[in-house]
Short mmCIF file of C-alpha atoms and ligand atoms in Angstrom, two decimals:
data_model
loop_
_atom_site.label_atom_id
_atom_site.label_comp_id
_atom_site.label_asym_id
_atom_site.label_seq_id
_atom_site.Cartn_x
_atom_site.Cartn_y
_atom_site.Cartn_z
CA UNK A 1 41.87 55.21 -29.07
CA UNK A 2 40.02 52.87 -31.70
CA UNK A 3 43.30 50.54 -31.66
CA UNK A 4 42.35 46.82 -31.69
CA UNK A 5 38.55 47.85 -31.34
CA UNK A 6 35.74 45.73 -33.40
CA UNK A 7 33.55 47.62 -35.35
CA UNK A 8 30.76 45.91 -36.73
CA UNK A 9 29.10 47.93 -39.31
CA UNK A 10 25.44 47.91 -40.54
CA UNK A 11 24.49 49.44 -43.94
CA UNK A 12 20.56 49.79 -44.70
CA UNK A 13 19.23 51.20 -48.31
CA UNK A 14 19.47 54.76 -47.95
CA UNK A 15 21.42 57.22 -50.20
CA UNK A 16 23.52 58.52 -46.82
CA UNK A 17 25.25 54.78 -47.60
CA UNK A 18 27.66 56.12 -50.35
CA UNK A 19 29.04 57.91 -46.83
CA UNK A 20 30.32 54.60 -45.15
CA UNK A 21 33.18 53.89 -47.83
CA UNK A 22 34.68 56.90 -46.15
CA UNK A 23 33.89 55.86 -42.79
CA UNK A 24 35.16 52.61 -42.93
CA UNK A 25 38.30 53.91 -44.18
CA UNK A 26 38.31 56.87 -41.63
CA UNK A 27 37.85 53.46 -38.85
CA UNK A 28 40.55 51.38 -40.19
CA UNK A 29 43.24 54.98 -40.21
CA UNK A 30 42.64 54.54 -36.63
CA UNK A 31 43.53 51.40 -36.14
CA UNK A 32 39.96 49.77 -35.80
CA UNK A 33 38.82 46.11 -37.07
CA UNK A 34 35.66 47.05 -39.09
CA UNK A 35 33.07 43.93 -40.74
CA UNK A 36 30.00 45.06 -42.51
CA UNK A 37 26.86 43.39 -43.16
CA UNK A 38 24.50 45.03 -45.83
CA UNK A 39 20.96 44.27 -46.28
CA UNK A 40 19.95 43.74 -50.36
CA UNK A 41 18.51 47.21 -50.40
CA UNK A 42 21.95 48.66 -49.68
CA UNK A 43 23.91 46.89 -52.36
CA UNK A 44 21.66 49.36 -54.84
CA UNK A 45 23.53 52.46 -53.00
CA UNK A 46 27.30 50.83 -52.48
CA UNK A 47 28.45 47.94 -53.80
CA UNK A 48 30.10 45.18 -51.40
CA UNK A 49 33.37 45.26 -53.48
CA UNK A 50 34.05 48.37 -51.89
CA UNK A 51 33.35 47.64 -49.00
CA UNK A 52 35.57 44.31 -48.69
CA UNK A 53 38.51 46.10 -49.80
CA UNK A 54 38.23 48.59 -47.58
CA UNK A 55 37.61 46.77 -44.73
CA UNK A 56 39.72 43.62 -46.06
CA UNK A 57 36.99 41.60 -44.49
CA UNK A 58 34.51 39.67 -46.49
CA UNK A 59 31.08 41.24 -46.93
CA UNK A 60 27.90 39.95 -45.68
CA UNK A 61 24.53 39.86 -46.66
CA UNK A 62 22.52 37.01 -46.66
CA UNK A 63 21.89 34.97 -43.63
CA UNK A 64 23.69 31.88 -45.65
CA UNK A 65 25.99 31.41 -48.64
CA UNK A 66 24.00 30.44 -51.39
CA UNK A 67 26.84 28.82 -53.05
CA UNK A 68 27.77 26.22 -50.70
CA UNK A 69 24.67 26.14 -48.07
CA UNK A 70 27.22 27.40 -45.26
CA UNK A 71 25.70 29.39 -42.48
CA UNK A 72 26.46 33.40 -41.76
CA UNK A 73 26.03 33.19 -38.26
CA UNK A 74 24.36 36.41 -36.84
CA UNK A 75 24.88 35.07 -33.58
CA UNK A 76 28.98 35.02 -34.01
CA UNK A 77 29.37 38.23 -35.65
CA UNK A 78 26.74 40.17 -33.00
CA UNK A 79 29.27 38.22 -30.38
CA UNK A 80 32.47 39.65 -32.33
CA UNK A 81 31.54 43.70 -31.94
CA UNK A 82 32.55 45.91 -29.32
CA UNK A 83 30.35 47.88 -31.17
CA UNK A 84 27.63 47.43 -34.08
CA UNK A 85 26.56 50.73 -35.60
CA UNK A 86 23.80 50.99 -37.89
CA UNK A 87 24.23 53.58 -40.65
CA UNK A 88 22.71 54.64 -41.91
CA UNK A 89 19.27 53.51 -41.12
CA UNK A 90 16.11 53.64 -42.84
CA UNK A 91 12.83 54.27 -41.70
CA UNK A 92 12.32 50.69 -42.66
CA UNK A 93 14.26 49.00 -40.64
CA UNK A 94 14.13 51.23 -37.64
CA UNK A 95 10.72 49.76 -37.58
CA UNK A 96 12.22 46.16 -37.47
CA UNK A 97 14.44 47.03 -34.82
CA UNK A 98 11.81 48.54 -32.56
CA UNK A 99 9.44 46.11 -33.28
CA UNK A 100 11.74 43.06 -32.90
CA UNK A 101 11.18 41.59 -36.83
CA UNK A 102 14.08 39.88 -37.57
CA UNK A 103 13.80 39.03 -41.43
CA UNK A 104 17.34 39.69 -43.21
CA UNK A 105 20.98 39.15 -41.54
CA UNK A 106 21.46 42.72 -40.11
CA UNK A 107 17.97 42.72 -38.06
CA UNK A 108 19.09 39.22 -36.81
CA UNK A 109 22.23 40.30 -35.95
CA UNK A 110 20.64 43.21 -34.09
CA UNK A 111 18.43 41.39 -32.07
CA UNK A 112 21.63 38.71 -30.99
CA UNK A 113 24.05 41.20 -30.39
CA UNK A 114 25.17 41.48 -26.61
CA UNK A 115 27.38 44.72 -27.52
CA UNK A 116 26.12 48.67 -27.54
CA UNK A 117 24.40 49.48 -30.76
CA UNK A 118 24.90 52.97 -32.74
CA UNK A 119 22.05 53.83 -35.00
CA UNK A 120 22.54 56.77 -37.50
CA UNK A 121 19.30 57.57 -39.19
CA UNK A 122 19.10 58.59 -42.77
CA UNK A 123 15.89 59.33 -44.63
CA UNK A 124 13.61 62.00 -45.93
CA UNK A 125 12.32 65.00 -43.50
CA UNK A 126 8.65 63.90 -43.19
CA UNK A 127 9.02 60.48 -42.99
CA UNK A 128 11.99 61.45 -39.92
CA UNK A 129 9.06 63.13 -38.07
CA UNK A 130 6.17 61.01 -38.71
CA UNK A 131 5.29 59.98 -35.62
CA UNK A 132 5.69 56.11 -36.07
CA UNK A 133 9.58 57.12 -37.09
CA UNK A 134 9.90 59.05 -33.86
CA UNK A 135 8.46 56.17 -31.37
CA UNK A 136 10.71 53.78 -33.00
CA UNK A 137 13.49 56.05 -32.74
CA UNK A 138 12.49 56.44 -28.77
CA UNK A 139 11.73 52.80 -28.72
CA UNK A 140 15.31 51.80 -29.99
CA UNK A 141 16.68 54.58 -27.15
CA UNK A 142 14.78 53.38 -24.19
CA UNK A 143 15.94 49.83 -24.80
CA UNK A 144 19.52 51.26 -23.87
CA UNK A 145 20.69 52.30 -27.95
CA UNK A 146 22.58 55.14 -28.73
CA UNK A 147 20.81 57.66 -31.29
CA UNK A 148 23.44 59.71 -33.80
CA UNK A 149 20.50 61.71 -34.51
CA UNK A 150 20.96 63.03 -37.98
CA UNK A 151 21.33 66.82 -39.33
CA UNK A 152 19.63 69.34 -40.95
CA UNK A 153 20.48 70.17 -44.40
CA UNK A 154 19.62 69.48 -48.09
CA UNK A 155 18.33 65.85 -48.64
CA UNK A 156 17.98 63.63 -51.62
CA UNK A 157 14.25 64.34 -52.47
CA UNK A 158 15.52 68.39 -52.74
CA UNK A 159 13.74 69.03 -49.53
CA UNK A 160 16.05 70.65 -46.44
CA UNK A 161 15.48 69.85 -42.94
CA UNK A 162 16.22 66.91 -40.46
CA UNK A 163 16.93 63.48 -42.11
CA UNK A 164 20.58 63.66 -43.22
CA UNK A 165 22.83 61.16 -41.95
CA UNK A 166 25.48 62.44 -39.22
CA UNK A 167 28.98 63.05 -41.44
CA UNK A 168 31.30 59.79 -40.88
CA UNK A 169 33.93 62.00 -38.83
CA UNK A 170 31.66 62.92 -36.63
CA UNK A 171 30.46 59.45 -36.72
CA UNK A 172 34.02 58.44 -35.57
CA UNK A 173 34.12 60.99 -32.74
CA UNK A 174 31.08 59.95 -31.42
CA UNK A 175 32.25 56.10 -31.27
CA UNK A 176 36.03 57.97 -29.83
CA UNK A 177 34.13 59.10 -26.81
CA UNK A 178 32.14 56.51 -25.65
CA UNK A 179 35.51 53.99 -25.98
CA UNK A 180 36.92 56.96 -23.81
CA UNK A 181 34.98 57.08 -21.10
CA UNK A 182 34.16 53.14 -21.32
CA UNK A 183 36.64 52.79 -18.43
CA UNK A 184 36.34 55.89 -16.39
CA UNK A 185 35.14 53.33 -13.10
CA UNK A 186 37.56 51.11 -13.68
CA UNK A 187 38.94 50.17 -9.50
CA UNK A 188 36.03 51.64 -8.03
CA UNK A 189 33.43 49.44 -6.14
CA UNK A 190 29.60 51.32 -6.24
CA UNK A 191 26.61 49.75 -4.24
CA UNK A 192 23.45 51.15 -6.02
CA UNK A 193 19.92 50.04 -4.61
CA UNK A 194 16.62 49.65 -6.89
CA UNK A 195 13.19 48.42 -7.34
CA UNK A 196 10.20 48.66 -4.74
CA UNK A 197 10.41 46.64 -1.65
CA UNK A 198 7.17 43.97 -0.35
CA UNK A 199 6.38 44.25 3.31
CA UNK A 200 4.43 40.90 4.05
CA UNK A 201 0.93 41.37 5.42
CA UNK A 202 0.04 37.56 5.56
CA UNK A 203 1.79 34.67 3.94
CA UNK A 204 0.14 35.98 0.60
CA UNK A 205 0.11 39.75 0.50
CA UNK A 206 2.17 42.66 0.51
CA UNK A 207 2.45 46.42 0.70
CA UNK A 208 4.46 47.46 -2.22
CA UNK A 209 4.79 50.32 -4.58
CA UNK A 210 4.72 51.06 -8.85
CA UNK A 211 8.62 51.04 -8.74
CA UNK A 212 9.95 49.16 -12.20
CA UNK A 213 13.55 49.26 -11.10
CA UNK A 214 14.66 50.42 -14.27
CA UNK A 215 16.39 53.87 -13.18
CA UNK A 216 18.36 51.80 -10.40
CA UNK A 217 19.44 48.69 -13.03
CA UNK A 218 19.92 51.17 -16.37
CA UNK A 219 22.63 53.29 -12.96
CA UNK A 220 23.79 49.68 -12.45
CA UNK A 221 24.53 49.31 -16.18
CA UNK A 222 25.98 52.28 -17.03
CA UNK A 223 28.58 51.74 -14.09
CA UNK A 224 29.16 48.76 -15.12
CA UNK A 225 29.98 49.81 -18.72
CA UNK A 226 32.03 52.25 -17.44
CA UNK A 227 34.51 49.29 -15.59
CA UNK A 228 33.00 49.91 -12.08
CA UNK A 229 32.48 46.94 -10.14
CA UNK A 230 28.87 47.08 -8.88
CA UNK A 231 26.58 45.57 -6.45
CA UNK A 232 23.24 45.78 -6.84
CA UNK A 233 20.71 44.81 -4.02
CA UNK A 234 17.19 44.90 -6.04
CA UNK A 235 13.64 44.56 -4.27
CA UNK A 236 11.64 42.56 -6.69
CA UNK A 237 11.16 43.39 -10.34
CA UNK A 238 11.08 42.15 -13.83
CA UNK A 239 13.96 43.72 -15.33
CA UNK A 240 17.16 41.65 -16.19
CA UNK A 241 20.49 42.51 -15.67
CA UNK A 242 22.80 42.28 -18.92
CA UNK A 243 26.12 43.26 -17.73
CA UNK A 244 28.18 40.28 -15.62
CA UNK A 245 30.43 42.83 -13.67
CA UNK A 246 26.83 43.68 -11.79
CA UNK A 247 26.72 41.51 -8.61
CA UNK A 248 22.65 41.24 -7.81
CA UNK A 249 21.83 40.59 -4.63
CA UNK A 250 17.54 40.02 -4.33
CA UNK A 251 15.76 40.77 -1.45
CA UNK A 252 12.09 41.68 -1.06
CA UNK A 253 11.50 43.42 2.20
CA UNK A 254 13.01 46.82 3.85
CA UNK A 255 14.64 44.97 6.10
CA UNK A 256 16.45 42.69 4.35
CA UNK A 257 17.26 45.60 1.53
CA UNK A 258 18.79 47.49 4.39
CA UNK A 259 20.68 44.36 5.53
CA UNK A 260 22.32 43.67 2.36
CA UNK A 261 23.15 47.83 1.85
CA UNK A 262 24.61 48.18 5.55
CA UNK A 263 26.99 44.75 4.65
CA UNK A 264 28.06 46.53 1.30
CA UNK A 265 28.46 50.05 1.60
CA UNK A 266 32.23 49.62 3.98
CA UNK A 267 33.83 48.35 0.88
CA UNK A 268 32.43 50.71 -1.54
CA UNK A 269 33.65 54.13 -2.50
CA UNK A 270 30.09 55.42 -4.13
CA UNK A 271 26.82 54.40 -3.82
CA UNK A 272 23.86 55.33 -5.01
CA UNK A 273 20.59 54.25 -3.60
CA UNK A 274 17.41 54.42 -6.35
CA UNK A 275 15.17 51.73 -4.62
CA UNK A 276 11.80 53.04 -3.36
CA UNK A 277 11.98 51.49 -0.49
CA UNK A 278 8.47 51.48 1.72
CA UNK A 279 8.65 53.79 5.10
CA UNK A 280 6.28 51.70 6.53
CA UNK A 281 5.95 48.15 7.26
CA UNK A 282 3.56 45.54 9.21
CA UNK A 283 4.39 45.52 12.58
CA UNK A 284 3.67 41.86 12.88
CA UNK A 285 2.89 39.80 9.57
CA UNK A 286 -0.13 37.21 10.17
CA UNK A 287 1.34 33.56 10.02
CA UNK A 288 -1.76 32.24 8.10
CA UNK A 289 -3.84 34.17 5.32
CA UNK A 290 -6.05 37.09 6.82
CA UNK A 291 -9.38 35.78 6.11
CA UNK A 292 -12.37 38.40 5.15
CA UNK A 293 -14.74 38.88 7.90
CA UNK A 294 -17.15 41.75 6.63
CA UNK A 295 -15.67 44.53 8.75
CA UNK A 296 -13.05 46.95 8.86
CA UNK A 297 -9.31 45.87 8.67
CA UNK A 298 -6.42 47.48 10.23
CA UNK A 299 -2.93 47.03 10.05
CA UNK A 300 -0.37 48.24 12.66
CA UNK A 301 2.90 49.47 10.62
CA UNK A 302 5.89 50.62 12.24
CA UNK A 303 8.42 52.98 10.59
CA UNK A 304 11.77 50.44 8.52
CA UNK A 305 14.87 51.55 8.93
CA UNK A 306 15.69 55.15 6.35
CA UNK A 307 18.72 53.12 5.04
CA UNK A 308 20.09 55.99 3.06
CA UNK A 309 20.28 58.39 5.79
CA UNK A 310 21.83 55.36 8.22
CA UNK A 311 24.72 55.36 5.37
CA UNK A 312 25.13 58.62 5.49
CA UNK A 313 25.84 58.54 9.07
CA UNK A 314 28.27 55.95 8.97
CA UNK A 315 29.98 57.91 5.47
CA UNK A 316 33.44 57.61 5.70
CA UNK A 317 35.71 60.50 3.39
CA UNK A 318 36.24 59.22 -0.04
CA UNK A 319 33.18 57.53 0.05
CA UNK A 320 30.39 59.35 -2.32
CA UNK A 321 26.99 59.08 -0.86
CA UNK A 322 23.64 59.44 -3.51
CA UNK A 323 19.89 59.37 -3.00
CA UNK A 324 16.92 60.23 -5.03
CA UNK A 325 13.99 62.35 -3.69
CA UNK A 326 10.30 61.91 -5.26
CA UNK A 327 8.30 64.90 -4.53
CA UNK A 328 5.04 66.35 -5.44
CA UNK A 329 5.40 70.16 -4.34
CA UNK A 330 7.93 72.30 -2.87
CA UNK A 331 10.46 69.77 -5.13
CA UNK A 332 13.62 71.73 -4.57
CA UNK A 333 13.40 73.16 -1.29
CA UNK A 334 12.00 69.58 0.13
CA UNK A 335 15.12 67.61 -2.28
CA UNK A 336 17.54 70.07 -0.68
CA UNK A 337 16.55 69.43 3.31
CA UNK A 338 16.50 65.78 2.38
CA UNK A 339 20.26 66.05 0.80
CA UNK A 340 21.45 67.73 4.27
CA UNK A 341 19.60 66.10 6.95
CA UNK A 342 20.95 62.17 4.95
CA UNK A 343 24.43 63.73 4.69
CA UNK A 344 24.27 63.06 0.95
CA UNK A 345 26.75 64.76 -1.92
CA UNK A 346 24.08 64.49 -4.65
CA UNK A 347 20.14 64.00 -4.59
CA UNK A 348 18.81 62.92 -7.75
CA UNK A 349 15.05 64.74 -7.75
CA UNK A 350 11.89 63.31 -9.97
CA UNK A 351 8.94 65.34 -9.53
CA UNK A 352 5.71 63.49 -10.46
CA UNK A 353 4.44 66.75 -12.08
CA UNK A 354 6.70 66.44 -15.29
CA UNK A 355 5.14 64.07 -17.54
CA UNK A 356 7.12 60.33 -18.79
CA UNK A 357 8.94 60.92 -16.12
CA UNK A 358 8.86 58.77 -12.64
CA UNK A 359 7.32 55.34 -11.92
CA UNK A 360 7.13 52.89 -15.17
CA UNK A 361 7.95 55.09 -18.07
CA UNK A 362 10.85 54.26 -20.17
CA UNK A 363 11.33 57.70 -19.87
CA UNK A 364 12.50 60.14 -16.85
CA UNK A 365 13.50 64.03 -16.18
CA UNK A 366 15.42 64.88 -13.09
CA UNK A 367 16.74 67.47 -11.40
CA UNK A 368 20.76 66.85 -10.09
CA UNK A 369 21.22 68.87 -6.78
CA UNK A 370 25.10 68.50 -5.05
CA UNK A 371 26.29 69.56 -1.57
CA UNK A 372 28.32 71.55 -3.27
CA UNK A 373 25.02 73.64 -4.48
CA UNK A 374 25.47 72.72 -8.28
CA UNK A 375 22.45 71.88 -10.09
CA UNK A 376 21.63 70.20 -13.64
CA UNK A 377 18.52 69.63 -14.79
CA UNK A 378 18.00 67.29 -17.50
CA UNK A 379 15.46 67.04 -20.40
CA UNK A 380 13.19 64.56 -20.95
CA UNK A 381 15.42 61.20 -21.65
CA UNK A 382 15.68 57.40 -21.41
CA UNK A 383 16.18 55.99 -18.33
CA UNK A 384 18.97 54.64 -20.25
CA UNK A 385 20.73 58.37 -20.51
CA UNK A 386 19.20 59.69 -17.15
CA UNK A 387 21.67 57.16 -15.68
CA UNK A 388 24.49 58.42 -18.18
CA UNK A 389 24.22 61.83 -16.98
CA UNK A 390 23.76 60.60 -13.28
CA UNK A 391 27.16 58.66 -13.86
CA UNK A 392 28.28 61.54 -15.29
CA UNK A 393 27.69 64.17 -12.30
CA UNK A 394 28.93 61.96 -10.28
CA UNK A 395 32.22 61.35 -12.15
CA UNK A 396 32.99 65.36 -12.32
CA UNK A 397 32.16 65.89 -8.65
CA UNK A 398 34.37 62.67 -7.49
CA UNK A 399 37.54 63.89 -9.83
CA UNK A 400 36.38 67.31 -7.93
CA UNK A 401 36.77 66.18 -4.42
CA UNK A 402 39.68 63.64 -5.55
CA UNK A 403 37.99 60.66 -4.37
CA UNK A 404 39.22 58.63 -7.34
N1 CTP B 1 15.19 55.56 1.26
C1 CTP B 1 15.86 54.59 1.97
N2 CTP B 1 15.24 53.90 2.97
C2 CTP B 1 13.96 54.17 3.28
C3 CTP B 1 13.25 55.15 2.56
C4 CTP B 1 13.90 55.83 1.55
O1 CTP B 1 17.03 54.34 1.69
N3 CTP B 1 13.37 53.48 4.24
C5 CTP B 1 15.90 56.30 0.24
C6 CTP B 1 15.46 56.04 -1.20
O2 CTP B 1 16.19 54.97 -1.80
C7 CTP B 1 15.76 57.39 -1.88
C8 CTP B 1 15.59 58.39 -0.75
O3 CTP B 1 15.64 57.65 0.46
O4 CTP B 1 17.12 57.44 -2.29
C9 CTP B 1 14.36 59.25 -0.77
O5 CTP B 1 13.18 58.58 -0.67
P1 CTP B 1 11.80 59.43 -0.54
O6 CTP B 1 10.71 58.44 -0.41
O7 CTP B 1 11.70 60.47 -1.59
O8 CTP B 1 12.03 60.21 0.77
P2 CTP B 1 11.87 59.91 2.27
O9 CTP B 1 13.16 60.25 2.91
O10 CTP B 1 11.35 58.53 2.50
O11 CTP B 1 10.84 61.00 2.75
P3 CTP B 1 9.30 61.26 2.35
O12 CTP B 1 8.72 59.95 1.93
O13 CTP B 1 8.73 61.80 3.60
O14 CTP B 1 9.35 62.28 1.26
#
């Protein structure tokens, strides 16, 4: 499975490093391509002649060669990867990394690299749980990494608990899998809708809402990653989209949001709408700015179209219909009615009683409901692995009904 794959290793001065030898051996039995760039700290643990002959690629540490002035590009090797995993990593430079300091060729190449990063923390139990460790650590997650959280065992100060570096075969499993299920959507064609929509009041105001669109873009991503071809109709918001297989289509109001869905949603096999979209909007905009006249305003607003329920009147079979709920009481029973009176197969429920999750947070906790009447509920996560597990439920109960 790691056939032809690039590997780009990252080795950071911890005493977990004498580990990646091994690992990088345990890569290349399987047929991967493995580079690794150390910082200076790491060449005290493992020495770079190792290294190259294992992975019969030169070693590289400084951002240029000192002996001829030639450049190490960060840029070309963060471009090379299908995958750059950092292990292990020190407390040190998981601060970098989650604080964006870019000061030695790894953190560079960190910051430049366009491919899913691994990050395998190694270091001593209290500095693992100081809490500056553990907001980098969540940092790093909610910016779409993958954690290898480490193990619990003796370290090197003689101290047991969490700290020690994940072993390299599990290491190898872990990269396995995701390379696995990396094309899982290849064929299939998913609309998914995000972000809050702007119903004009005048030429320069809106009614809007606190929706980021980060749960709908990090479903769009992890789609995409997955080979689906996606199209994305977003309401305004200031998240980018990284993958190119995500087609965006920007709109602003209800109306045009439910415009762009109704066009889509024929071709598509699953869709999954995450856009708060407003219920309400002003019956009849004012061409010129409402000027302030010292008394009372109202505003008549007329129901928009509920464009996830109009899909799921129009559903076709083999076509996999999602929506999310937000609810403040009653989350279950009220996420339930909503899932049978839109003809849905999965509601996705956030309840704004569970803290970091919801509206802004990097954060979120849902609960999965299907037609079928199985249920998940997930812990508190990044958006980032919300969406994984989304995909996920979604994958199992599609094989289920043989949609794919
Ligand atoms: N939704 C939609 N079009 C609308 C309103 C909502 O497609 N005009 C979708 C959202 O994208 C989400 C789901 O409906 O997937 C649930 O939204 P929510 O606001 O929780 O529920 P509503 O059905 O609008 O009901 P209520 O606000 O009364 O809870």
């Amino acid at each position: 499975m790691l056939k032809g794959k690039k590997i780009l290793i990252g080795i950071t001065g911890s005493i977990a490093a004498y580990k990646i030898p091994f690992l990088v051996r345990l890569f290349k039995k399987e047929g991967a391509e493995v580079k690794v760039i150390m910082t200076q700290c790491a060449t005290d643990f493992v020495t770079p002649l190792t290294l190259s002959t294992l992975s019969q690629q030169p070693i590289l540490i400084e951002p240029y060669n000192k002996v001829d002035g030639s450049w190490n590009s960060h840029v070309d090797w963060g471009r090379w990867a299908d995958v750059f995993l950092i292990a292990p990593v020190s407390a040190n430079t998981l601060a970098k990394m989650a604080a964006g300091i870019a000061d030695n060729l790894l953190t560079t190449t960190y910051l430049a690299a366009k491919c899913p990063v691994f990050f395998a923390p190694a270091m001593d139990l209290d500095m693992y749980h100081h809490p500056t460790t553990q907001k980098n650590t969540d940092t790093l997650i909610s910016y779409g990494n993958h954690l290898i959280a480490p193990n619990e065992g003796e370290l090197a100060s003689g101290l047991c608990g969490a700290g020690r570096m994940e072993e390299p075969e599990a290491i190898v499993e872990v990269i396995r899998s995701f390379f696995e299920k990396k094309n899982d959507l290849k064929g299939q064609k998913v609309l998914v809708s995000a972000g809050p929509t702007y119903e004009p009041i005048d030429p320069v105001r809106f009614i809007g809402n606190h929706s980021s669109g980060k749960m709908g873009y990090a479903i769009a991503e992890a789609l995409a990653f997955r080979g689906a071809e996606v199209i994305l109709v977003s309401g305004p918001v200031a998240v980018k989209v990284q993958n190119p297989a995500i087609r965006t289509i920007q709109v602003q109001t209800a109306h045009q949001m439910a415009e762009a869905c109704f066009m889509a949603f024929p071709g598509c096999t699953i869709a999954i709408m995450a856009a708060a979209v407003a219920d309400y909007t002003s019956e009849s905009p004012a061409g010129q700015k409402i000027k302030k006249k010292g008394s009372n305003l109202s505003i008549d607003l007329i129901p928009t179209t509920d464009i996830l329920a109009e899909l799921g009147k129009i559903k076709q079979k083999g076509q996999f219909l999602t929506g999310f709920a937000l609810e403040t009481e009653n989350e279950t029973a009220n996420a339930q009615k909503k899932l049978q009176n839109k003809n849905l197969d999965l509601i996705v429920l956030n309840s704004l009683n569970d803290p970091g999750a919801g509206f802004g947070t990097d954060t979120n906790k849902v609960k999965m409901i299907a037609a079928d009447g199985q249920m998940k509920d997930t812990p508190l996560l990044s958006k980032a692995e919300i969406a994984e597990e989304i995909v996920n439920m979604i994958v199992s109960l599609t094989e289920k009904s043989n949609l794919k």
